[in-house]
Short mmCIF file of C-alpha atoms in Angstrom, two decimals:
data_model
loop_
_atom_site.label_atom_id
_atom_site.label_comp_id
_atom_site.label_asym_id
_atom_site.label_seq_id
_atom_site.Cartn_x
_atom_site.Cartn_y
_atom_site.Cartn_z
CA ASN A 6 15.33 75.72 71.37
CA PRO A 7 19.11 76.10 71.78
CA SER A 8 18.96 79.72 70.56
CA ILE A 9 16.79 80.72 73.55
CA GLU A 10 17.86 80.93 77.18
CA MET A 11 16.43 77.93 79.10
CA GLY A 12 15.32 76.59 75.71
CA GLY A 13 12.24 78.80 75.77
CA ILE A 14 10.68 76.78 78.58
CA PHE A 15 10.48 79.54 81.21
CA GLY A 16 11.91 82.94 82.12
CA GLU A 17 13.31 83.94 78.73
CA SER A 18 13.61 87.53 77.50
CA LYS A 19 11.12 88.22 74.72
CA ILE A 20 13.26 91.00 73.26
CA GLU A 21 16.27 88.67 72.96
CA ILE A 22 14.13 86.20 71.02
CA LEU A 23 12.70 88.97 68.81
CA ASN A 24 16.20 90.32 68.12
CA ALA A 25 17.08 86.98 66.53
CA ILE A 26 14.18 87.18 64.06
CA PRO A 27 14.57 89.08 60.75
CA LYS A 28 12.88 92.50 60.90
CA ASN A 29 10.44 91.87 58.04
CA TYR A 30 8.70 89.14 60.08
CA LYS A 31 8.09 91.24 63.20
CA PRO A 32 5.49 93.82 64.21
CA GLN A 33 6.74 97.31 65.03
CA THR A 34 8.35 96.97 68.45
CA VAL A 35 9.73 99.35 71.09
CA PHE A 36 11.74 97.99 74.03
CA ILE A 37 11.35 99.89 77.29
CA GLN A 38 14.08 99.44 79.90
CA TYR A 39 12.82 100.51 83.29
CA LYS A 40 15.54 101.71 85.65
CA ASN A 41 14.20 104.21 88.20
CA GLY A 42 11.84 105.33 85.47
CA PHE A 43 12.08 105.30 81.67
CA ASP A 44 12.47 107.66 78.74
CA GLU A 45 8.93 108.75 77.84
CA ALA A 46 10.23 110.12 74.52
CA LEU A 47 10.35 106.49 73.33
CA LEU A 48 6.54 106.64 73.20
CA ASP A 49 6.41 109.64 70.85
CA SER A 50 6.52 107.52 67.69
CA VAL A 51 4.08 104.89 68.96
CA VAL A 52 0.75 104.57 67.12
CA PHE A 53 -2.12 103.42 69.33
CA PRO A 54 -3.60 100.99 70.16
CA VAL A 55 -0.63 98.84 71.18
CA ILE A 56 0.05 95.64 73.07
CA LEU A 57 2.23 96.08 76.17
CA LYS A 58 4.06 92.93 77.31
CA PRO A 59 6.46 92.26 80.17
CA ASP A 60 9.85 91.32 78.69
CA ILE A 61 9.83 88.27 80.93
CA GLY A 62 6.41 86.78 81.48
CA GLU A 63 4.27 83.72 80.95
CA ARG A 64 0.69 82.79 80.02
CA GLY A 65 -0.44 86.33 79.17
CA HIS A 66 0.29 87.66 82.67
CA GLY A 67 0.71 91.44 82.59
CA VAL A 68 -0.09 91.74 78.87
CA LEU A 69 -2.30 94.78 78.19
CA LEU A 70 -4.07 96.36 75.24
CA CYS A 71 -3.34 100.08 75.67
CA ASN A 72 -5.23 102.79 73.80
CA SER A 73 -3.20 105.82 74.90
CA LYS A 74 0.24 107.00 75.93
CA GLN A 75 -1.02 107.62 79.47
CA GLU A 76 -2.21 104.02 79.81
CA VAL A 77 1.29 102.80 78.90
CA ILE A 78 2.95 105.24 81.31
CA ASP A 79 0.64 104.20 84.16
CA ALA A 80 1.22 100.49 83.51
CA LEU A 81 5.00 100.86 83.33
CA ASN A 82 5.16 102.93 86.52
CA ALA A 83 2.95 100.39 88.30
CA THR A 84 5.11 97.38 87.38
CA GLN A 85 8.55 99.09 87.19
CA SER A 86 9.98 96.40 84.92
CA ASN A 87 11.22 96.05 81.34
CA HIS A 88 8.45 95.85 78.74
CA ILE A 89 7.89 95.48 75.02
CA ILE A 90 5.42 97.67 73.14
CA GLN A 91 4.13 96.23 69.88
CA GLU A 92 1.66 97.42 67.29
CA TYR A 93 -1.76 95.84 67.79
CA ILE A 94 -2.41 93.56 64.84
CA LYS A 95 -6.10 92.73 64.64
CA TYR A 96 -6.50 89.83 62.26
CA ASP A 97 -9.52 87.53 62.26
CA LEU A 98 -7.26 84.48 62.36
CA GLU A 99 -4.40 83.71 64.75
CA LEU A 100 -2.61 80.38 64.79
CA GLY A 101 -0.27 78.63 67.19
CA ILE A 102 2.20 76.55 65.18
CA LEU A 103 4.68 74.07 66.65
CA TYR A 104 7.56 73.81 64.19
CA TYR A 105 10.67 71.70 64.66
CA LYS A 106 14.14 71.39 63.16
CA MET A 107 16.28 68.39 64.06
CA PRO A 108 19.78 69.58 65.07
CA LEU A 109 21.75 66.73 63.45
CA THR A 110 19.80 65.97 60.28
CA GLY A 111 18.26 69.39 59.62
CA LYS A 112 14.88 67.70 59.02
CA THR A 113 12.00 70.11 59.61
CA GLY A 114 8.28 69.81 60.10
CA ILE A 115 5.19 70.96 61.93
CA THR A 116 3.77 68.82 64.74
CA SER A 117 0.58 70.78 65.35
CA ILE A 118 -1.47 73.82 64.38
CA THR A 119 -4.11 75.35 66.62
CA LYS A 120 -6.56 78.07 65.69
CA LYS A 121 -7.22 80.59 68.45
CA SER A 122 -10.84 81.46 69.16
CA PHE A 123 -10.68 84.53 71.39
CA LEU A 124 -13.14 85.02 74.24
CA LYS A 125 -16.09 86.87 72.70
CA VAL A 126 -19.88 87.03 72.83
CA LEU A 127 -22.60 87.23 70.18
CA GLY A 128 -25.15 89.89 71.04
CA ASP A 129 -28.88 89.26 71.21
CA GLY A 130 -29.92 92.89 71.71
CA GLN A 131 -31.23 92.15 75.22
CA ASN A 132 -28.53 90.69 77.49
CA ASN A 133 -25.38 92.47 78.57
CA VAL A 134 -21.91 90.98 78.10
CA GLU A 135 -21.85 89.50 81.61
CA GLN A 136 -25.17 87.74 81.06
CA LEU A 137 -23.98 86.42 77.70
CA LEU A 138 -20.75 85.14 79.26
CA ASN A 139 -22.81 83.37 81.92
CA GLN A 140 -24.37 81.28 79.14
CA ASN A 141 -20.95 79.85 78.19
CA ILE A 142 -19.46 77.22 80.49
CA ARG A 143 -15.93 78.14 79.39
CA ALA A 144 -16.45 81.89 79.84
CA ILE A 145 -17.98 81.63 83.32
CA LYS A 146 -14.56 80.88 84.77
CA GLN A 147 -13.29 84.26 83.51
CA LEU A 148 -16.01 86.35 85.15
CA PRO A 149 -14.32 86.93 88.56
CA ARG A 150 -11.28 88.41 86.77
CA LEU A 151 -13.33 90.38 84.26
CA LYS A 152 -15.47 91.96 87.00
CA ILE A 153 -12.26 93.56 88.28
CA GLU A 154 -10.53 94.29 84.96
CA LYS A 155 -13.48 95.24 82.70
CA PRO A 156 -16.59 96.14 84.72
CA GLU A 157 -17.83 98.65 82.10
CA LEU A 158 -17.54 96.12 79.28
CA LEU A 159 -19.59 93.57 81.23
CA GLN A 160 -22.52 96.02 81.40
CA LEU A 161 -22.51 96.68 77.64
CA VAL A 162 -25.54 95.36 75.73
CA PRO A 163 -24.40 94.32 72.23
CA GLN A 164 -26.81 94.65 69.31
CA LYS A 165 -28.35 91.49 67.90
CA ASP A 166 -25.70 89.44 66.02
CA GLU A 167 -22.96 91.91 67.04
CA VAL A 168 -19.71 90.17 68.02
CA THR A 169 -18.00 91.75 71.04
CA LEU A 170 -14.39 90.81 71.74
CA VAL A 171 -14.06 90.37 75.50
CA GLU A 172 -10.41 89.32 75.77
CA PRO A 173 -7.81 90.27 73.11
CA ARG A 174 -5.02 88.21 74.73
CA GLY A 175 -4.78 84.83 73.02
CA ASN A 176 -4.01 82.62 76.00
CA HIS A 177 -6.00 79.58 77.11
CA CYS A 178 -5.91 80.60 80.78
CA LEU A 179 -7.60 83.88 79.77
CA GLY A 180 -10.46 82.17 77.97
CA THR A 181 -9.08 81.61 74.46
CA GLU A 182 -10.11 78.29 72.95
CA PHE A 183 -7.46 76.41 70.97
CA ILE A 184 -9.01 74.44 68.11
CA ASN A 185 -7.23 71.68 66.21
CA ALA A 186 -6.30 73.02 62.77
CA ASN A 187 -3.79 70.36 61.69
CA GLU A 188 -5.57 70.12 58.33
CA MET A 189 -3.83 73.42 57.45
CA CYS A 190 -0.40 71.77 57.56
CA SER A 191 1.32 71.59 54.17
CA ASN A 192 4.77 71.41 52.63
CA GLN A 193 4.33 75.06 51.60
CA LEU A 194 3.73 76.10 55.22
CA ILE A 195 6.77 74.14 56.41
CA SER A 196 8.82 75.83 53.69
CA ILE A 197 7.71 79.27 54.92
CA PHE A 198 8.93 78.45 58.44
CA ASP A 199 12.16 77.02 57.01
CA THR A 200 12.77 80.44 55.44
CA ILE A 201 11.91 82.36 58.62
CA THR A 202 14.14 80.23 60.85
CA ARG A 203 17.12 80.01 58.48
CA ASP A 204 18.63 83.21 59.94
#
């Protein structure tokens, strides 16, 4: 993408990308510049929970779901780097859409759509989250990390048929499954992205 430093391949600033997108398409966002500390007053208008993201980061590294002002302060002081705070949008459906626009002809289209299935467990009323994760070959690979990051959650025993979200970050290396959803592609969807990207 010629509008993004390094084409969006690696090391780009998320806030610079967001600044190019019209406001009505973005979640509420606060940019925190960390220089020997930061202005905590910027957090006064924040409604929790929020997603905290490093301004420069890849594959979900350093992304946190924070439920309080103190959690944000602790995370920022631990990393001492620029971050973005965004409202936590909890929809049942999240899609990854690869959209293109040819620079010479202006032709647009969508090459793929993937539906994100976040790492979660279905309770049986008997086993705890760790035991339920152990029954899933994909989830097993996340257990070493989760034992460090979420030990209390792993001991939780969900009720029968209760769905427990284990990982809210939608990244494949954190356990999210990406499911082919190309059947959702349509001229209407392409037109929506044409409108978003026009600016």
